[in-house]
CSV table of C-alpha atoms and ligand atoms in Angstrom, one decimal:
chain,number,residue,atom,x,y,z
A,28,MET,CA,132.0,83.5,-27.2
A,29,SER,CA,128.8,84.0,-25.3
A,30,PRO,CA,125.5,82.7,-26.8
A,31,VAL,CA,124.2,84.8,-29.6
A,32,THR,CA,121.3,86.0,-27.5
A,33,ASP,CA,123.7,87.9,-25.1
A,34,ARG,CA,124.3,90.3,-28.0
A,35,LYS,CA,120.8,91.9,-28.2
A,36,LEU,CA,121.5,93.7,-31.4
A,37,LEU,CA,122.8,90.7,-33.2
A,38,ALA,CA,119.9,88.7,-31.9
A,39,THR,CA,117.5,91.2,-33.3
A,40,VAL,CA,119.1,91.1,-36.7
A,41,LEU,CA,118.6,87.3,-36.5
A,42,GLY,CA,114.9,87.9,-35.9
A,43,LEU,CA,114.5,87.8,-32.2
A,44,ARG,CA,112.4,90.7,-30.9
A,45,GLN,CA,113.7,92.3,-27.7
A,46,GLU,CA,111.6,93.9,-24.9
A,47,ARG,CA,113.3,97.3,-25.5
A,48,PRO,CA,114.9,97.7,-29.0
A,49,PRO,CA,118.7,97.7,-29.0
A,50,VAL,CA,120.2,100.9,-30.4
A,51,TRP,CA,123.1,102.3,-32.3
A,52,ILE,CA,123.5,105.6,-34.1
A,53,MET,CA,124.4,105.8,-37.7
A,54,ARG,CA,127.8,107.5,-37.9
A,55,GLN,CA,128.1,107.4,-34.1
A,56,ALA,CA,131.8,108.1,-34.2
A,57,GLY,CA,132.3,111.5,-35.6
A,58,ARG,CA,132.6,115.2,-35.5
A,59,TYR,CA,129.8,115.9,-33.0
A,60,LEU,CA,132.1,114.4,-30.4
A,61,PRO,CA,135.0,116.7,-29.1
A,62,GLU,CA,137.2,113.6,-28.4
A,63,TYR,CA,136.8,112.5,-32.0
A,64,ARG,CA,137.8,115.9,-33.3
A,65,GLU,CA,140.9,115.7,-31.1
A,66,THR,CA,142.0,112.2,-32.3
A,67,ARG,CA,141.2,113.2,-35.9
A,68,LYS,CA,143.6,116.2,-35.5
A,69,ALA,CA,146.3,114.1,-34.0
A,70,ALA,CA,146.0,111.5,-36.8
A,71,GLY,CA,146.6,114.1,-39.5
A,72,GLY,CA,144.4,112.9,-42.3
A,73,PHE,CA,141.1,111.0,-42.3
A,74,LEU,CA,142.5,108.0,-44.1
A,75,GLU,CA,145.4,107.8,-41.7
A,76,LEU,CA,142.8,107.6,-39.0
A,77,CYS,CA,141.1,104.7,-40.8
A,78,TYR,CA,144.4,102.9,-41.5
A,79,THR,CA,145.9,103.2,-38.0
A,80,PRO,CA,144.3,100.4,-35.9
A,81,GLU,CA,145.2,102.0,-32.5
A,82,LEU,CA,143.4,105.3,-33.5
A,83,ALA,CA,140.6,103.6,-35.3
A,84,VAL,CA,139.9,101.4,-32.2
A,85,GLU,CA,139.9,104.5,-30.0
A,86,VAL,CA,137.4,106.5,-32.1
A,87,THR,CA,135.2,103.4,-32.6
A,88,LEU,CA,134.9,103.1,-28.8
A,89,GLN,CA,134.5,106.8,-28.0
A,90,PRO,CA,130.7,106.8,-28.4
A,91,LEU,CA,130.3,103.7,-26.3
A,92,ARG,CA,132.1,105.3,-23.4
A,93,ARG,CA,129.5,108.1,-23.4
A,94,PHE,CA,126.3,106.4,-24.3
A,95,ASP,CA,124.6,103.0,-23.5
A,96,LEU,CA,124.8,101.8,-27.1
A,97,ASP,CA,124.3,98.1,-28.0
A,98,ALA,CA,126.8,98.1,-30.8
A,99,ALA,CA,130.1,99.5,-32.0
A,100,ILE,CA,130.5,100.1,-35.7
A,101,LEU,CA,134.0,99.7,-37.1
A,102,PHE,CA,135.6,103.1,-37.8
A,103,SER,CA,136.4,103.3,-41.5
A,104,ASP,CA,134.7,104.6,-44.6
A,105,ILE,CA,132.9,103.2,-47.6
A,106,LEU,CA,135.5,104.8,-49.8
A,107,VAL,CA,138.5,102.7,-48.6
A,108,ILE,CA,137.4,100.3,-51.4
A,109,PRO,CA,138.2,102.7,-54.3
A,110,ASP,CA,141.4,103.6,-52.4
A,111,ALA,CA,142.3,99.9,-52.2
A,112,LEU,CA,141.6,99.5,-55.9
A,113,GLY,CA,144.1,102.2,-56.7
A,114,GLN,CA,141.8,105.2,-57.3
A,115,LYS,CA,143.2,107.9,-55.1
A,116,VAL,CA,140.8,109.2,-52.5
A,117,ARG,CA,141.2,112.4,-50.5
A,118,PHE,CA,139.1,113.9,-47.7
A,119,GLU,CA,139.3,117.7,-47.5
A,120,VAL,CA,137.9,119.3,-44.4
A,121,GLY,CA,134.5,120.9,-45.4
A,122,GLU,CA,134.6,119.4,-48.9
A,123,GLY,CA,133.8,115.7,-48.3
A,124,PRO,CA,135.6,113.0,-50.3
A,125,LEU,CA,137.4,113.9,-53.6
A,126,LEU,CA,138.5,111.3,-56.1
A,127,GLU,CA,140.0,111.4,-59.6
A,128,PRO,CA,136.8,110.7,-61.7
A,129,LEU,CA,136.9,107.3,-63.4
A,130,ASP,CA,136.2,106.7,-67.1
A,131,ALA,CA,135.9,103.3,-69.0
A,132,GLU,CA,139.7,103.0,-69.3
A,133,GLY,CA,140.1,103.9,-65.6
A,134,ILE,CA,137.8,101.0,-64.7
A,135,ASP,CA,140.1,98.6,-66.6
A,136,ARG,CA,143.1,99.9,-64.7
A,137,LEU,CA,141.6,99.2,-61.3
A,138,ASP,CA,143.7,96.5,-59.5
A,139,LYS,CA,141.6,94.1,-57.4
A,140,SER,CA,144.6,91.9,-56.5
A,141,ARG,CA,145.7,93.9,-53.5
A,142,VAL,CA,142.5,94.9,-51.8
A,143,LEU,CA,142.7,92.8,-48.7
A,144,GLU,CA,146.4,93.5,-48.3
A,145,HIS,CA,145.7,97.3,-48.5
A,146,LEU,CA,142.8,96.9,-46.0
A,147,ALA,CA,144.8,94.7,-43.6
A,148,PRO,CA,145.0,97.6,-41.0
A,149,VAL,CA,141.2,97.8,-41.0
A,150,LEU,CA,140.9,94.1,-40.4
A,151,GLU,CA,143.4,94.4,-37.6
A,152,THR,CA,141.1,97.1,-36.1
A,153,VAL,CA,138.2,94.6,-36.2
A,154,ARG,CA,140.2,92.0,-34.4
A,155,ARG,CA,141.3,94.4,-31.7
A,156,LEU,CA,137.8,95.7,-31.3
A,157,ARG,CA,136.3,92.3,-30.8
A,158,ALA,CA,139.0,91.5,-28.2
A,159,GLN,CA,138.3,94.8,-26.3
A,160,LEU,CA,134.5,95.0,-26.5
A,161,PRO,CA,132.3,93.6,-23.7
A,162,ASP,CA,130.6,90.3,-24.6
A,163,ASP,CA,127.1,91.8,-24.9
A,164,LYS,CA,128.1,94.5,-27.4
A,165,THR,CA,127.6,93.7,-31.1
A,166,LEU,CA,130.4,94.6,-33.5
A,167,ILE,CA,129.1,95.9,-36.9
A,168,GLY,CA,131.3,95.8,-39.9
A,169,PHE,CA,130.3,97.4,-43.2
A,170,CYS,CA,130.9,98.3,-46.8
A,171,GLY,CA,129.3,100.6,-49.3
A,172,ALA,CA,127.0,99.0,-51.9
A,173,PRO,CA,128.5,98.9,-55.4
A,174,TRP,CA,126.1,101.5,-56.8
A,175,THR,CA,126.7,104.0,-54.0
A,176,VAL,CA,130.5,103.5,-54.2
A,177,ALA,CA,130.4,103.8,-58.0
A,178,THR,CA,128.6,107.2,-57.7
A,179,TYR,CA,131.6,108.6,-56.0
A,180,MET,CA,134.1,106.8,-58.2
A,181,LEU,CA,132.5,108.0,-61.5
A,182,ASN,CA,131.7,111.6,-60.4
A,183,GLY,CA,134.8,112.1,-58.3
A,184,ARG,CA,132.7,113.6,-55.4
A,185,GLY,CA,129.2,113.5,-54.0
A,186,SER,CA,126.4,114.9,-56.0
A,187,PRO,CA,122.7,115.6,-55.2
A,188,ASP,CA,121.3,113.7,-58.1
A,189,GLN,CA,124.0,111.1,-59.1
A,190,TRP,CA,123.7,112.4,-62.6
A,191,THR,CA,127.2,111.4,-63.8
A,192,ALA,CA,126.9,107.8,-62.6
A,193,ARG,CA,123.3,107.4,-63.8
A,194,ARG,CA,124.3,108.7,-67.2
A,195,PHE,CA,127.4,106.4,-67.4
A,196,ALA,CA,125.3,103.4,-66.5
A,197,LEU,CA,122.9,104.1,-69.4
A,198,GLU,CA,125.5,105.2,-72.0
A,199,GLN,CA,128.3,102.8,-71.3
A,200,PRO,CA,126.5,99.7,-69.9
A,201,GLU,CA,129.3,97.3,-70.5
A,202,ALA,CA,132.0,99.4,-68.8
A,203,PHE,CA,129.5,100.1,-66.0
A,204,GLN,CA,128.9,96.4,-65.5
A,205,ARG,CA,132.6,95.7,-65.3
A,206,LEU,CA,132.8,98.2,-62.5
A,207,MET,CA,129.8,96.6,-60.7
A,208,ASP,CA,131.4,93.2,-61.1
A,209,ILE,CA,134.7,94.4,-59.5
A,210,LEU,CA,132.9,96.1,-56.6
A,211,VAL,CA,130.7,93.0,-56.0
A,212,GLU,CA,133.7,90.7,-55.9
A,213,VAL,CA,135.9,92.8,-53.6
A,214,SER,CA,133.0,93.7,-51.3
A,215,ILE,CA,132.3,90.0,-50.7
A,216,ASP,CA,136.0,89.4,-49.9
A,217,TYR,CA,136.1,92.5,-47.6
A,218,LEU,CA,132.9,91.6,-45.7
A,219,ALA,CA,133.9,88.0,-45.3
A,220,ALA,CA,137.2,89.1,-44.0
A,221,GLN,CA,135.5,91.4,-41.5
A,222,LEU,CA,133.2,88.6,-40.2
A,223,GLN,CA,136.2,86.3,-40.0
A,224,ALA,CA,138.1,89.0,-38.0
A,225,GLY,CA,135.3,89.2,-35.5
A,226,ALA,CA,132.5,91.4,-36.8
A,227,ASP,CA,129.1,90.0,-35.7
A,228,VAL,CA,127.1,91.5,-38.4
A,229,VAL,CA,127.8,93.6,-41.5
A,230,GLN,CA,125.8,96.5,-43.0
A,231,ILE,CA,125.7,97.3,-46.7
A,232,PHE,CA,125.3,101.1,-47.0
A,233,GLU,CA,123.3,101.8,-50.2
A,234,SER,CA,123.1,105.5,-49.4
A,235,TRP,CA,122.0,106.5,-52.9
A,236,ALA,CA,119.2,104.1,-53.6
A,237,LEU,CA,117.1,107.0,-54.9
A,238,ASN,CA,116.5,108.8,-58.2
A,239,LEU,CA,116.4,105.4,-60.0
A,240,ASP,CA,113.6,104.1,-62.3
A,241,ASP,CA,112.4,100.5,-62.0
A,242,ALA,CA,115.0,99.0,-64.4
A,243,ALA,CA,117.9,101.0,-62.9
A,244,PHE,CA,116.9,100.1,-59.4
A,245,ALA,CA,116.8,96.4,-60.3
A,246,ARG,CA,120.2,96.5,-62.0
A,247,GLN,CA,122.1,99.0,-59.9
A,248,VAL,CA,120.7,98.3,-56.5
A,249,ASN,CA,118.9,94.9,-56.1
A,250,GLU,CA,121.2,92.8,-58.3
A,251,PRO,CA,124.6,93.8,-56.9
A,252,ASN,CA,123.3,93.7,-53.3
A,253,LYS,CA,121.8,90.3,-53.9
A,254,ARG,CA,125.1,89.0,-55.3
A,255,ILE,CA,127.0,90.3,-52.3
A,256,VAL,CA,124.6,88.6,-49.9
A,257,ALA,CA,124.7,85.3,-51.8
A,258,GLY,CA,128.5,85.4,-52.3
A,259,LEU,CA,129.0,86.1,-48.6
A,260,ARG,CA,126.7,83.2,-47.6
A,261,GLN,CA,128.6,80.9,-49.8
A,262,ARG,CA,131.6,81.5,-47.6
A,263,ILE,CA,129.8,82.0,-44.3
A,264,PRO,CA,126.4,80.3,-44.5
A,265,ASP,CA,124.7,82.3,-41.7
A,266,ALA,CA,126.4,85.7,-42.3
A,267,PRO,CA,124.1,88.3,-40.7
A,268,VAL,CA,123.5,91.2,-43.0
A,269,ILE,CA,121.7,94.5,-42.6
A,270,GLY,CA,120.8,96.3,-45.9
A,271,PHE,CA,120.3,100.0,-45.9
A,272,PRO,CA,118.8,101.2,-49.2
A,273,ARG,CA,118.4,104.9,-48.4
A,274,GLY,CA,115.6,106.5,-50.4
A,275,ALA,CA,114.3,103.2,-51.8
A,276,ALA,CA,110.8,104.3,-51.0
A,277,GLY,CA,108.3,102.0,-52.8
A,278,ASN,CA,111.1,99.5,-53.4
A,279,ILE,CA,111.9,98.5,-49.8
A,280,ALA,CA,110.0,95.3,-49.8
A,281,GLY,CA,111.3,94.4,-53.3
A,282,TYR,CA,114.9,95.1,-52.1
A,283,ALA,CA,114.5,92.9,-49.0
A,284,ALA,CA,113.0,90.0,-51.0
A,285,ALA,CA,115.5,90.3,-53.9
A,286,THR,CA,118.6,90.5,-51.7
A,287,GLY,CA,117.8,88.2,-48.8
A,288,VAL,CA,119.2,90.6,-46.2
A,289,ASN,CA,118.4,89.6,-42.6
A,290,ALA,CA,117.3,93.1,-41.5
A,291,LEU,CA,116.4,96.3,-43.3
A,292,GLY,CA,117.6,99.8,-42.5
A,293,ILE,CA,114.8,102.4,-43.0
A,294,ASP,CA,115.4,106.0,-43.9
A,295,TYR,CA,113.5,108.8,-42.1
A,296,ALA,CA,111.4,109.7,-45.2
A,297,ALA,CA,109.7,106.3,-45.2
A,298,PRO,CA,106.2,106.6,-43.6
A,299,LEU,CA,105.9,104.4,-40.5
A,300,ASP,CA,102.5,103.0,-41.6
A,301,PHE,CA,103.8,102.2,-45.1
A,302,VAL,CA,106.8,100.4,-43.7
A,303,ARG,CA,104.6,98.4,-41.3
A,304,ASN,CA,102.1,97.4,-44.0
A,305,THR,CA,104.6,96.7,-46.8
A,306,LEU,CA,107.2,94.6,-45.1
A,307,PRO,CA,106.8,91.0,-44.1
A,308,LYS,CA,105.7,90.9,-40.4
A,309,HIS,CA,108.8,89.1,-39.1
A,310,LEU,CA,111.4,91.1,-41.0
A,311,PRO,CA,113.7,93.0,-38.6
A,312,VAL,CA,113.8,96.7,-39.2
A,313,GLN,CA,116.3,99.4,-38.2
A,314,GLY,CA,115.6,103.1,-37.9
A,315,ASN,CA,114.4,105.7,-38.5
A,316,LEU,CA,114.6,109.0,-36.6
A,317,ASP,CA,115.3,112.1,-38.7
A,318,PRO,CA,118.8,113.3,-37.6
A,319,LEU,CA,117.4,116.8,-37.6
A,320,ARG,CA,115.0,115.9,-34.7
A,321,LEU,CA,118.1,114.8,-32.7
A,322,VAL,CA,119.6,118.3,-33.4
A,323,ILE,CA,116.5,120.1,-32.2
A,324,GLY,CA,115.6,117.8,-29.3
A,325,GLY,CA,112.6,118.5,-27.0
A,326,ALA,CA,109.1,117.5,-28.1
A,327,ALA,CA,110.2,117.5,-31.8
A,328,MET,CA,112.4,114.5,-30.9
A,329,ASP,CA,110.5,112.8,-28.1
A,330,ASN,CA,107.2,112.5,-29.9
A,331,GLN,CA,108.7,111.0,-33.0
A,332,VAL,CA,110.9,108.6,-31.0
A,333,ARG,CA,107.7,107.4,-29.3
A,334,ALA,CA,105.9,107.0,-32.6
A,335,ILE,CA,108.7,104.9,-34.0
A,336,LEU,CA,108.9,102.7,-30.9
A,337,ALA,CA,105.1,102.2,-31.1
A,338,ALA,CA,105.1,101.5,-34.9
A,339,PHE,CA,107.7,98.7,-34.6
A,340,ALA,CA,106.8,97.4,-31.1
A,341,ASP,CA,105.4,94.1,-32.6
A,342,ARG,CA,108.4,93.1,-34.7
A,343,PRO,CA,112.2,92.8,-34.2
A,344,HIS,CA,113.4,96.4,-34.2
A,345,ILE,CA,116.8,98.1,-33.9
A,346,PHE,CA,116.4,101.8,-33.0
A,347,ASN,CA,118.6,104.1,-35.2
A,348,LEU,CA,118.5,107.3,-37.0
A,349,GLY,CA,117.2,107.3,-40.6
A,350,HIS,CA,120.6,108.7,-41.8
A,351,GLY,CA,123.9,109.7,-40.2
A,352,ILE,CA,124.2,111.9,-37.1
A,353,VAL,CA,125.3,115.5,-38.1
A,354,PRO,CA,128.2,117.4,-36.5
A,355,GLU,CA,125.9,120.1,-34.9
A,356,THR,CA,124.1,117.5,-32.7
A,357,PRO,CA,124.1,118.4,-29.0
A,358,ILE,CA,125.5,115.5,-26.9
A,359,ALA,CA,122.8,116.1,-24.3
A,360,HIS,CA,120.2,115.2,-27.0
A,361,VAL,CA,121.9,111.9,-27.7
A,362,GLU,CA,121.8,111.1,-24.0
A,363,ARG,CA,118.1,111.9,-23.8
A,364,LEU,CA,117.5,109.8,-26.9
A,365,ILE,CA,119.1,106.7,-25.4
A,366,GLU,CA,117.2,107.2,-22.1
A,367,LEU,CA,113.9,107.4,-24.0
A,368,ILE,CA,114.6,104.2,-25.9
A,369,LYS,CA,115.9,102.3,-22.8
A,370,GLN,CA,113.3,103.5,-20.4
A,371,GLY,CA,110.3,104.4,-22.5
B,14,LIG,O1,130.7,105.7,-36.5
B,14,LIG,C1,130.7,105.5,-37.8
B,14,LIG,O2,129.7,105.2,-38.4
B,14,LIG,C2,132.0,105.7,-38.4
B,14,LIG,C3,132.3,105.0,-39.6
B,14,LIG,C4,131.8,105.6,-40.9
B,14,LIG,C5,132.2,106.8,-41.6
B,14,LIG,N1,131.6,106.8,-42.8
B,14,LIG,C6,133.2,107.7,-41.0
B,14,LIG,C7,133.3,109.1,-41.6
B,14,LIG,C8,130.8,105.0,-41.7
B,14,LIG,C9,129.9,103.8,-41.5
B,14,LIG,C10,130.7,105.8,-42.9
B,14,LIG,C11,129.9,105.5,-44.0
B,14,LIG,C12,129.8,106.4,-45.2
B,14,LIG,N2,130.8,107.1,-45.8
B,14,LIG,C13,128.7,106.5,-46.0
B,14,LIG,C14,127.4,105.8,-45.9
B,14,LIG,C15,126.5,106.4,-44.8
B,14,LIG,C16,125.9,107.7,-45.2
B,14,LIG,O3,126.1,108.6,-44.5
B,14,LIG,O4,125.1,107.7,-46.2
B,14,LIG,C17,129.0,107.4,-47.1
B,14,LIG,C18,128.1,107.9,-48.2
B,14,LIG,C19,130.4,107.8,-46.9
B,14,LIG,C20,131.2,108.7,-47.7
B,14,LIG,C21,131.7,109.9,-47.0
B,14,LIG,N3,132.7,109.8,-46.0
B,14,LIG,C22,131.2,111.2,-47.1
B,14,LIG,C23,130.2,111.7,-48.0
B,14,LIG,C24,132.0,112.0,-46.2
B,14,LIG,C25,132.0,113.5,-46.0
B,14,LIG,C26,130.7,113.9,-45.4
B,14,LIG,C27,130.6,113.6,-43.9
B,14,LIG,O5,129.6,112.9,-43.6
B,14,LIG,O6,131.5,113.9,-43.1
B,14,LIG,C28,132.8,111.1,-45.5
B,14,LIG,C29,133.8,111.4,-44.4
B,14,LIG,C30,133.6,110.7,-43.1
B,14,LIG,N4,133.4,109.4,-42.9
B,14,LIG,C31,133.7,111.3,-41.8
B,14,LIG,C32,133.6,110.3,-40.9
B,14,LIG,C33,133.6,110.4,-39.4
B,14,LIG,C34,134.1,112.8,-41.5
B,14,LIG,C35,135.5,113.0,-41.9
B,14,LIG,C36,136.2,114.0,-41.0
B,14,LIG,O7,136.5,113.6,-39.8
B,14,LIG,O8,136.6,115.0,-41.5
């Protein structure tokens, strides 16, 4: 392997500021790309795509063929974990993920003994990717954070306010804790396996770190994320981790300190001045363009890109969106975005 500094994105996660920030795009493999839609159709189902290394490698690499990105992110989904635990997951076109909602008895029926066996094809995808990627490209592995994954497991689908899961956590604290404990344990195994298979860095997606009061944030977000980082570092002492607590607002600094992540993903609603003034000066940040500005393009995009570059110019910064790219995004706007970041 080449020295760490050849992989600019990894180096930035490790705290080394780059002249121009490295860039990747959250959800960069996906429906805004015609070649993705084609491979997806050929695969049949979405999970078939995730569990077929040949196809998963292909869709992971598609965005890198078009754009000068600094990283590939493994093509998979955060919901392969409930699937591997035996809770059936379906992805219906236009509906998002659908699961059989879990109750307390369902939690006790989850089977953690076969998670890595079930996810072997995903780990094979990681191995093939590292073998095929150029040396200077960082390979990002990932999982969903326990709370975010639990919101889907308990409600059976996405919801705007995570009501079912927040209610379950308060009303059935012991069963809820059993679920968190299972998710923490299997997430450590899964992330460690991804790093061992060749991922350079892993990101923990806490996409629903919002709508939580102080005590709920501490228990449902900080604590499980901290346990994952600590558990991972017990196995792999220098494991590089990006945390992305979307919507954490006033909790971002507390999250970074409590969990010990190397770098912090910032959502687009976080004010730039607030981020600058709240986080430790040397903490690497990742973000945070509103995906809507990438859809609109023009000055609406360019001006905000420049503001983000300026706000984080004095610290390690990975340019990214503040949430996932959406299907209606014009490809030409993505090209323009990369050009702006690479050339200023
Ligand atoms: O390039 C990549 O980032 C691809 C890998 C990836 C996917 N999902 C593929 C995917 C990653 C890193 C994710 C993460 C993910 N999945 C998150 C966290 C990030 C975020 O957006 O907050 C969440 C919450 C999920 C759960 C999930 N998966 C939802 C809510 C949906 C449906 C809505 C949507 O965005 O499409 C999915 C499906 C999904 N995951 C698709 C893709 C490309 C679309 C499925 C299709 O092709 O029909």
